Coordinates of C-alpha atoms and ligand atoms in Angstrom, one line a residue:
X52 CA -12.8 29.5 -13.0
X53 CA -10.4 27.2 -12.3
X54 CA -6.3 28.3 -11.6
X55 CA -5.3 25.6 -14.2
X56 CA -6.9 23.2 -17.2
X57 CA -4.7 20.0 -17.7
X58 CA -4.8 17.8 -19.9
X59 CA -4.1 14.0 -19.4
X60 CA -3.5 11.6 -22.2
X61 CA -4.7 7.8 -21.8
X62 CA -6.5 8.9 -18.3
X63 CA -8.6 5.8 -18.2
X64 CA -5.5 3.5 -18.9
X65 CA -3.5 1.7 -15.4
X66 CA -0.8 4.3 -15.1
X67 CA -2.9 6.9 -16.6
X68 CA -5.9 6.5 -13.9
X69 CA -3.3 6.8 -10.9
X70 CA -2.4 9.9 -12.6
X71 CA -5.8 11.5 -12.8
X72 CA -7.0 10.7 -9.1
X73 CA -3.9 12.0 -7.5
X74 CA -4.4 15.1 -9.7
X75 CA -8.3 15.8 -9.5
X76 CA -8.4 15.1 -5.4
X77 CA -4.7 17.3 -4.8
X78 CA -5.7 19.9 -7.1
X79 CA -9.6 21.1 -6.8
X80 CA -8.1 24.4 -7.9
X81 CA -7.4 22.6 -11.1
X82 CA -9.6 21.1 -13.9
X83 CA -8.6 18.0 -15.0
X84 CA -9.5 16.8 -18.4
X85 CA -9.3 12.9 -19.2
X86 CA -8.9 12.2 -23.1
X87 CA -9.4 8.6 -24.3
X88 CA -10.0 6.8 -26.9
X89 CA -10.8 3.8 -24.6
X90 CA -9.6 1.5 -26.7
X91 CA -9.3 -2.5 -25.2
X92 CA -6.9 -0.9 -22.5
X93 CA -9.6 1.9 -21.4
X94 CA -11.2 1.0 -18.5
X95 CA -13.8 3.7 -16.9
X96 CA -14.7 2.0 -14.1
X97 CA -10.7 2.9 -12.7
X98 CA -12.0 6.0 -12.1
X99 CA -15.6 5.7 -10.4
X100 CA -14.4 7.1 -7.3
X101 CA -13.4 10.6 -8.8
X102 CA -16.2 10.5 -12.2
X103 CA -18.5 13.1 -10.1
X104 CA -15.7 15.6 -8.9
X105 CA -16.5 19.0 -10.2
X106 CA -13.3 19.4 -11.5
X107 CA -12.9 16.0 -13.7
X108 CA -14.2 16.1 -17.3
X109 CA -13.7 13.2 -18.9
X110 CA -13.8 13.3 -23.0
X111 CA -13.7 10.6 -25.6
X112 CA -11.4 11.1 -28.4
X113 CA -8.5 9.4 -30.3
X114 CA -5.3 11.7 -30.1
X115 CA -4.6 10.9 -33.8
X116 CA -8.1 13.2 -34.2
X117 CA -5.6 17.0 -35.1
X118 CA -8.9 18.9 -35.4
X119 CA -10.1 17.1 -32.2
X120 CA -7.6 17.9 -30.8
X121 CA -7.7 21.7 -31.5
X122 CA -10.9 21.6 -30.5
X123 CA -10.5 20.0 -27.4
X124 CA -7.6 22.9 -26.8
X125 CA -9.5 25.4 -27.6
X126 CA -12.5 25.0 -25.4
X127 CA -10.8 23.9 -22.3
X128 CA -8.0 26.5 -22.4
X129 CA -5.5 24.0 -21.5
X130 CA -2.1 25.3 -20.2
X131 CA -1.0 21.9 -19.4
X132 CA -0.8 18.5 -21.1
X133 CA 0.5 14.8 -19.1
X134 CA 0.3 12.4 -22.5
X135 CA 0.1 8.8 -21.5
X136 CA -2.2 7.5 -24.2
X137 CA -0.3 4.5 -26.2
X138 CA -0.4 1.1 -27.0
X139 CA 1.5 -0.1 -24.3
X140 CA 1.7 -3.8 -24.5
X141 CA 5.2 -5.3 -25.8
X142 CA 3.7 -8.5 -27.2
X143 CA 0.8 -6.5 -28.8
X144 CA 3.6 -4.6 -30.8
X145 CA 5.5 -7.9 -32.5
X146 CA 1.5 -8.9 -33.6
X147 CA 0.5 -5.5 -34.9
X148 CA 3.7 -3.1 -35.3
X149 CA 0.8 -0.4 -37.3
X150 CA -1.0 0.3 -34.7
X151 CA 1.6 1.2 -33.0
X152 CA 3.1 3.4 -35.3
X153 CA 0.1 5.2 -35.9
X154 CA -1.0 5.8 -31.7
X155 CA 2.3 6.7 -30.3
X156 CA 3.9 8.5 -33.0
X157 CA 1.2 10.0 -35.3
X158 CA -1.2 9.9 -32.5
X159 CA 1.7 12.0 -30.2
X160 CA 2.7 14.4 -33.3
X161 CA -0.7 15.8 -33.8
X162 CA -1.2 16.5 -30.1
X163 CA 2.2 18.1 -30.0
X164 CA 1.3 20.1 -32.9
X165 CA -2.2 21.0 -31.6
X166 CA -0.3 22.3 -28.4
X167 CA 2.0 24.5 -30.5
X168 CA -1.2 25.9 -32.8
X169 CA -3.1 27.0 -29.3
X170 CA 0.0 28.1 -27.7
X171 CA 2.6 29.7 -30.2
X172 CA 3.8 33.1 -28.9
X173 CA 2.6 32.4 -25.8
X174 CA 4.5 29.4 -24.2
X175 CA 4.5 30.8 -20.6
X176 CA 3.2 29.2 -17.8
X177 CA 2.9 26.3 -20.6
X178 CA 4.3 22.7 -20.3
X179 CA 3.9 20.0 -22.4
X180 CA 5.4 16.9 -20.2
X181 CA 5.7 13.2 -22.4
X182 CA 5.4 9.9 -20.7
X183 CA 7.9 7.2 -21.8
X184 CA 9.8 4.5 -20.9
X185 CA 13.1 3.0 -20.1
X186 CA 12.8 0.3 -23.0
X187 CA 13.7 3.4 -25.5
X188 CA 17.4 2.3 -24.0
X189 CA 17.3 -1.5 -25.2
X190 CA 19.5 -3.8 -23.3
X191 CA 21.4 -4.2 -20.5
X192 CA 23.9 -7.3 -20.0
X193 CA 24.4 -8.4 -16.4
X194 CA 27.0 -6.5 -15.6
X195 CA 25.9 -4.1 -12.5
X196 CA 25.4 -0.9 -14.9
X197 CA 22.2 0.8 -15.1
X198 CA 20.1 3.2 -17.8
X199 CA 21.0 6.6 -17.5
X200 CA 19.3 9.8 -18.6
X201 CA 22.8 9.9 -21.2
X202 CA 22.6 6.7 -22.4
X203 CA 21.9 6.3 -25.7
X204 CA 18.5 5.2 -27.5
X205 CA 18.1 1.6 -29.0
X206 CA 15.1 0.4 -29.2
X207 CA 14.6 -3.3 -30.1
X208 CA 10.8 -4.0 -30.6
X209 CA 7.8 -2.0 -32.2
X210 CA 6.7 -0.5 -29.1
X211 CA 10.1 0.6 -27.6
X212 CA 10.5 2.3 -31.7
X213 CA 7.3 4.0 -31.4
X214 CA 7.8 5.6 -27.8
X215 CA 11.6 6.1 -28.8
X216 CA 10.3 7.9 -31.9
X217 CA 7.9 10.1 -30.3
X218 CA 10.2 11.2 -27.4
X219 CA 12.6 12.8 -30.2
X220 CA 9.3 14.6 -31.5
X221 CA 8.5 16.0 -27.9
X222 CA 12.5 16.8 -28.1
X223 CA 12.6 18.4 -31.4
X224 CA 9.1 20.4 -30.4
X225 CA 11.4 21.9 -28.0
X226 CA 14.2 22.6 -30.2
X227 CA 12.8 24.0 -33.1
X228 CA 9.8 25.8 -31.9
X229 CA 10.8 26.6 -27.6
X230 CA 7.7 24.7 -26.4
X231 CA 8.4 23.8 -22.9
X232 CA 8.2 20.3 -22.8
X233 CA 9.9 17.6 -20.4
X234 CA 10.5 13.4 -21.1
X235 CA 10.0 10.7 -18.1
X236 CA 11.4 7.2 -19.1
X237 CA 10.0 5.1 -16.4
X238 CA 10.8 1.3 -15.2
X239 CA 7.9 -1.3 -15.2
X240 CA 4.6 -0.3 -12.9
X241 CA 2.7 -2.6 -10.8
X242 CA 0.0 -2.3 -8.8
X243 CA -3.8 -2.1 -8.8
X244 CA -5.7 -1.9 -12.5
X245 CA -3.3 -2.7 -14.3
X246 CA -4.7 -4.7 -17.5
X247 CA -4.1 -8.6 -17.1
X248 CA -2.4 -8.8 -20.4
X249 CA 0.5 -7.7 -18.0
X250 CA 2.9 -10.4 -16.3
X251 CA 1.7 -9.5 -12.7
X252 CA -2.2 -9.5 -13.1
X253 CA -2.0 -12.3 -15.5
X254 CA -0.1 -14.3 -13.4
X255 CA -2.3 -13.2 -10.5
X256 CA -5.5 -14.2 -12.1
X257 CA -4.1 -17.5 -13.3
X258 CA -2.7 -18.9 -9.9
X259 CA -6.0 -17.8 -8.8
X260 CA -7.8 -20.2 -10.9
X261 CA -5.4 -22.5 -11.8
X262 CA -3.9 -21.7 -14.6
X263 CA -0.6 -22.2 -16.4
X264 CA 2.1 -19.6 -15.8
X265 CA 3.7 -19.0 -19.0
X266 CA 6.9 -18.0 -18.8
X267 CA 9.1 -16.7 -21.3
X268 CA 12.1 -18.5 -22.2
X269 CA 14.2 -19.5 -19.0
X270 CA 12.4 -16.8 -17.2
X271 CA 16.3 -14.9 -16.6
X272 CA 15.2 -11.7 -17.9
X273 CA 15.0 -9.0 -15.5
X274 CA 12.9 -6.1 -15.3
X275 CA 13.1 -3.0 -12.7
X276 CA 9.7 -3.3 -10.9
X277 CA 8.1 0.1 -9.3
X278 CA 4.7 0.7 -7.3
X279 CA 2.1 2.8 -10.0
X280 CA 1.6 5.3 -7.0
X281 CA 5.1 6.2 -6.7
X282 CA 5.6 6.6 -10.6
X283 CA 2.1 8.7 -10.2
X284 CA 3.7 11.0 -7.4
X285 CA 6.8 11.2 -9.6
X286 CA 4.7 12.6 -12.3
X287 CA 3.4 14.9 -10.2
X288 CA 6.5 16.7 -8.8
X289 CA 8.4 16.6 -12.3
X290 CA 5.0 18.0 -13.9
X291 CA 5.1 21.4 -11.1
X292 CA 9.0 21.3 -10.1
X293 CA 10.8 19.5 -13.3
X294 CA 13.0 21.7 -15.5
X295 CA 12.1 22.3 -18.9
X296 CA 13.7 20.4 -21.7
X297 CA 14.5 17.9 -19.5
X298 CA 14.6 14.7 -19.5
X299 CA 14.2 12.5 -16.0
X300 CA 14.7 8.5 -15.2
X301 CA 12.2 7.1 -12.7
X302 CA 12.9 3.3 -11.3
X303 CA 12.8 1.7 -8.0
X304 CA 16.3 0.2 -8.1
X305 CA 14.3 -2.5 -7.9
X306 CA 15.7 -5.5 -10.4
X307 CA 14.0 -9.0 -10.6
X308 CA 14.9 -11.8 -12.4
X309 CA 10.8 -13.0 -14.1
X310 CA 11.3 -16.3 -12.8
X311 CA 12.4 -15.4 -9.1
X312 CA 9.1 -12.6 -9.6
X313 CA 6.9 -15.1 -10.5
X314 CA 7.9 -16.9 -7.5
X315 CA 7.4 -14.3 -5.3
X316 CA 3.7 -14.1 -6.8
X317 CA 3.0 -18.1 -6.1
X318 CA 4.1 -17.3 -2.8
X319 CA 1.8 -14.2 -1.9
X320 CA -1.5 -15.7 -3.6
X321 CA -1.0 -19.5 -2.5
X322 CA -0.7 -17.7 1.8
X323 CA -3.6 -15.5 0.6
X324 CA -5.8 -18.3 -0.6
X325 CA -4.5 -20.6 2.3
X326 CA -3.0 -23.4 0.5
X327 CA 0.3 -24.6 2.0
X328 CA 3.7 -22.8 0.5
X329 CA 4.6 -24.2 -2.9
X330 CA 1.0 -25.3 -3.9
X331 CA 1.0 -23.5 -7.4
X332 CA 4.6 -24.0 -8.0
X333 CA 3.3 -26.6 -10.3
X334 CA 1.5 -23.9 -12.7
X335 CA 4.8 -22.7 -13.8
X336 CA 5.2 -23.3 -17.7
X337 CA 8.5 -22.6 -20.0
X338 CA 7.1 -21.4 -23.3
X339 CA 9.1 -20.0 -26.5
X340 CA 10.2 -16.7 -26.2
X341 CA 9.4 -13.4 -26.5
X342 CA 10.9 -12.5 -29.9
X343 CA 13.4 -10.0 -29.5
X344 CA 13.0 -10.3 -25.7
X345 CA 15.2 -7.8 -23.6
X346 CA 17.4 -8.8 -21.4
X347 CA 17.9 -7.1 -19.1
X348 CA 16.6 -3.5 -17.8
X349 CA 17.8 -1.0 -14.7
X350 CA 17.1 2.3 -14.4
X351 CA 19.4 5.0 -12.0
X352 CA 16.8 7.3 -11.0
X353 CA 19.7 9.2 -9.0
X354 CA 19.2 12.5 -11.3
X355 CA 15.4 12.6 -10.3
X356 CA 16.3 12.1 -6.3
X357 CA 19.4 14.6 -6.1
X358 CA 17.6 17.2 -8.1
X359 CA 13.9 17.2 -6.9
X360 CA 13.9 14.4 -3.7
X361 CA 11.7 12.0 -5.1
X362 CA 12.7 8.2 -3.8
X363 CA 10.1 5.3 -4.4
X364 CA 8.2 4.7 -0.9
X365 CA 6.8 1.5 -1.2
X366 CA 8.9 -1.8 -1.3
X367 CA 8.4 -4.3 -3.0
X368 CA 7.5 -7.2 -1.1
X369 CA 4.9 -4.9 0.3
X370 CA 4.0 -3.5 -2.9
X371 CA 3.2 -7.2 -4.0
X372 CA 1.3 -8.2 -1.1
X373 CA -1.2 -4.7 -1.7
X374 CA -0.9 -5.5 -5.0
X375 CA -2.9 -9.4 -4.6
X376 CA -4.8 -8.1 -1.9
X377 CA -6.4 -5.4 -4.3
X378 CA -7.0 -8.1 -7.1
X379 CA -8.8 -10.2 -4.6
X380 CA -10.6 -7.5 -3.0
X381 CA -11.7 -6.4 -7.0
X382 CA -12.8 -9.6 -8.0
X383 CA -16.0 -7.6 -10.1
X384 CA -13.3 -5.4 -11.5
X385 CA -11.1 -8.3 -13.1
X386 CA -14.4 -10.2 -13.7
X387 CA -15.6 -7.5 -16.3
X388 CA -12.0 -6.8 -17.6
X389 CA -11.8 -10.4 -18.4
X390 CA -15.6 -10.7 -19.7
X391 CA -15.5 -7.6 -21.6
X392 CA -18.2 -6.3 -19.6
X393 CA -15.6 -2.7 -18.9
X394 CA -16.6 -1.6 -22.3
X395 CA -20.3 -1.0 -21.1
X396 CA -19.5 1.4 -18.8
X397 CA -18.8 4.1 -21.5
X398 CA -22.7 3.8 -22.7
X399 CA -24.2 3.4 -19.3
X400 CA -22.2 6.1 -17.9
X401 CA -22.6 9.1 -20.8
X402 CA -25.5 7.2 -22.9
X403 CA -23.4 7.1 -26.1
X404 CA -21.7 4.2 -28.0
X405 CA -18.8 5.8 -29.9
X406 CA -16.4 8.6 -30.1
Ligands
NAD737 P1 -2.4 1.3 -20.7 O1 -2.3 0.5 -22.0 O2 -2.9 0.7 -19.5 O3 -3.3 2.6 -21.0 C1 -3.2 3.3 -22.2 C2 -4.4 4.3 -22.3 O4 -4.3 5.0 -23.5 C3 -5.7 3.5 -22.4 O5 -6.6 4.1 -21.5 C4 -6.1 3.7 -23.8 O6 -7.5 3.7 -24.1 C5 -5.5 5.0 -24.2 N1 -5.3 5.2 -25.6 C6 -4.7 4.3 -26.5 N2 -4.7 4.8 -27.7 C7 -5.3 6.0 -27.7 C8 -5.5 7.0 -28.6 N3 -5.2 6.9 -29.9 N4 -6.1 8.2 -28.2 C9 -6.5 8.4 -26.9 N5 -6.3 7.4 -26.0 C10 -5.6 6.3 -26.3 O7 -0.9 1.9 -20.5 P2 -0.1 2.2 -19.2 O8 0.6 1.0 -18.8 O9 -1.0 2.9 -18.2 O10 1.0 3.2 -19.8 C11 0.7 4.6 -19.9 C12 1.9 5.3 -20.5 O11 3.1 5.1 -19.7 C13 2.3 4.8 -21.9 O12 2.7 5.9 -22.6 C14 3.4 3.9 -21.7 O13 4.3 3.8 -22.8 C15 4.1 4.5 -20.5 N6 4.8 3.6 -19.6 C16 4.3 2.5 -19.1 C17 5.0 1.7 -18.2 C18 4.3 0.4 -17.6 O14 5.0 -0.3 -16.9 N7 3.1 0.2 -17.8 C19 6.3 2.0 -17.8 C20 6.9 3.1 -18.4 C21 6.1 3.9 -19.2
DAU738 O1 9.9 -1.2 -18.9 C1 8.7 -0.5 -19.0 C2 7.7 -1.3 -19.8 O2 7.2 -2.3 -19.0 C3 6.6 -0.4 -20.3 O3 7.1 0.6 -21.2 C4 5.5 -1.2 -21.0 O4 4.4 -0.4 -21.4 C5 5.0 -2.3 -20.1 O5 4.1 -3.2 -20.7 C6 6.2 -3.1 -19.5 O6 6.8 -3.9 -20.6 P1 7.3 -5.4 -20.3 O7 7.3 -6.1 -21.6 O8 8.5 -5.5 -19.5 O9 6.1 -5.9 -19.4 P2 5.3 -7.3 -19.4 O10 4.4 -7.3 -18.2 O11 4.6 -7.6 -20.7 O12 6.5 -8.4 -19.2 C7 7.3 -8.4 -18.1 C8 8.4 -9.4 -18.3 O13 7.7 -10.7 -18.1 C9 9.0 -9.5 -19.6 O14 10.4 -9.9 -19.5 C10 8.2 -10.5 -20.4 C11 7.8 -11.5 -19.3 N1 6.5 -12.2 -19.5 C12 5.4 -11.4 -19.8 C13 4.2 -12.0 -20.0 C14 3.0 -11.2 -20.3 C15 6.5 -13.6 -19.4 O15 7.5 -14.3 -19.1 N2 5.2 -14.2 -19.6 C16 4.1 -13.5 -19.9 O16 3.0 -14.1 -20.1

């Protein structure tokens, strides 16, 4: 018997993987259960150091499945859900706006209302905790102010719409029906597995081999940048100590202009590969523009550290410097990201070849 059963959403994703390992090794009294659909972004072999625990499940399912998802209620008893799974990627969003739609809102709604089937008239010791992000905000001009937990929403592309859109579902869950629920918008995460679609481990795997750095526009946007471990420890105390009906900003006060970034990156993997400073500087390419590209985004995460004490702990230039070090050290890992050689690991690991 285990004292807990919690589910987490998009398990197998970057963030989502971070999630699960701090969860199944600081909680054997829990059972963890990984749902996802492991769609391109799904990557099992982020997890091979916790697949065995005895308190990790992992399932396969699409959270747009209701009935699945009743199911998957229903026989786990779970008391607790962390929902991650999305469609993450920005530029994925302006190609294919549906899909987008369909995972974040629909795919969001029918797991909220498969929480509220299994737990109506029963909501204690419940919590049904939503994992967004600070684009829901839109834009901020360069003018010192930050994103705040009262500022209002305006989202500019698909994927800021869709999370935007399913936030005010986990909201109105809470207002019109008292399940406990509790909103995170979140800065951008770095750090190990994170999907090279993703500025950082593209731009990684490019110097590495040589490869243009395309940069969007002048490359003046800025972006708050925070270590995935400190987001995944954030989750963690807001999921036991947050207040319900909350809503919490997590960021590392941490801005970067992309261009100054990508400098940063040239720097770290040119001393790593021992080429002399300024080697790769060549690789850096102005290309068109994101459409609708966001200026500028900064999160005050001063609610989350005055009410609960959580403060990021890594900085960044070290944060960066772990962060090549673990792409190098992973070579295999990017290899079969990048080959497509992740998906195997699904039907070699459980024997099947579909949901
Ligand atoms: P990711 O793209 O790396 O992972 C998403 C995971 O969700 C994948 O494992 C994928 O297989 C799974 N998934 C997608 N559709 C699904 C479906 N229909 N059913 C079940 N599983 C499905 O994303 P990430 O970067 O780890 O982001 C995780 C969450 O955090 C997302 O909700 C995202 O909006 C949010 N977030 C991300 C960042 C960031 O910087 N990456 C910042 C703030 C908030
Ligand atoms: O702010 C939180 C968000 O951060 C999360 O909600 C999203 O899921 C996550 O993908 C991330 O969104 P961004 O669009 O900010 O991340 P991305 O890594 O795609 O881009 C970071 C910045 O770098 C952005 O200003 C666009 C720019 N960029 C990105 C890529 C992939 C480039 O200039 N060139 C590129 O090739």
């Amino acid at each position: 018997m285990f004292k807990r059963n919690i589910l987490i959403t998009g398990g197998a994703g970057f963030i989502g993987s971070h999630v699960v390992r701090l969860f199944v090794n600081r909680y054997p009294e829990y059972r963890i259960v990984n749902l996802d659909k492991l769609t391109y972004a799904g990557n099992l072999e982020n997890l091979k150091d916790v697949e065995n625990a005895p308190n990790y499940v992992f399932v396969r399912g699409d959270i747009c499945d209701y009935e699945r998802m009743l199911l998957l209620f229903r026989e786990y008893g779970i008391d607790g859900v962390i929902h991650l799974a999305a469609e993450s990627h920005v530029d994925r969003s302006i190609r294919d706006p549906f899909t987008f739609a369909k995972t974040n809102v629909l795919g969001t709604l029918s797991l909220l209302q498969a929480a509220k089937t299994c737990w109506e008239g029963n909501y204690a010791d419940k919590k049904f905790y939503h994992i967004s992000t600070d684009e829901v905000y839109g834009a901020l001009a360069f003018d010192g102010t930050f994103f705040t937990e009262q500022t209002r929403y305006d989202p500019h592309s698909p994927y800021s719409a869709s999370k935007a859109s399913s936030d005010h579902f986990v909201r109105a869950f809470h207002d019109t029906y008292g399940m406990p629920t509790i909103v995170t918008n979140c800065s951008n995460n770095y750090g190990p597995y994170q999907f090279p679609e993703k500025l950082i481990p593209l731009f990684i795997n490019n110097i590495r081999q040589g490869k243009p750095l395309p940069v969007y526009g002048k490359g003046e946007n800025v972006r708050d940048w925070l270590y995935v471990e400190d987001h995944a420890r954030a989750i963690d105390l807001i999921f036991h100590k947050g207040k319900v009906a909350d809503t919490y900003n997590i960021g590392g006060f941490n801005e970067w202009k992309n261009i100054d970034l990508v400098r940063v990156l040239v720097r770290t993997v040119d001393k790593l590969l021992g080429k002399p400073e300024g080697t790769s500087d060549r690789l850096i390419t102005y290309v068109a523009d994101r459409a609708g590209h966001d200026l500028r985004y900064a999160i005050d995460s001063s609610k989350l550290k005055n009410e609960l004490g959580w403060e990021p702990s890594v900085r960044f230039e070290r944060g960066i410097e772990m962060t090549v070090e673990w792409y190098f050290e992973n070579q295999t890992w990017l290899d079969h990201v990048v080959s497509g050689e992740y998906e195997n690991y699904y039907r070699n690991m459980y024997g099947k070849s579909s949901c």
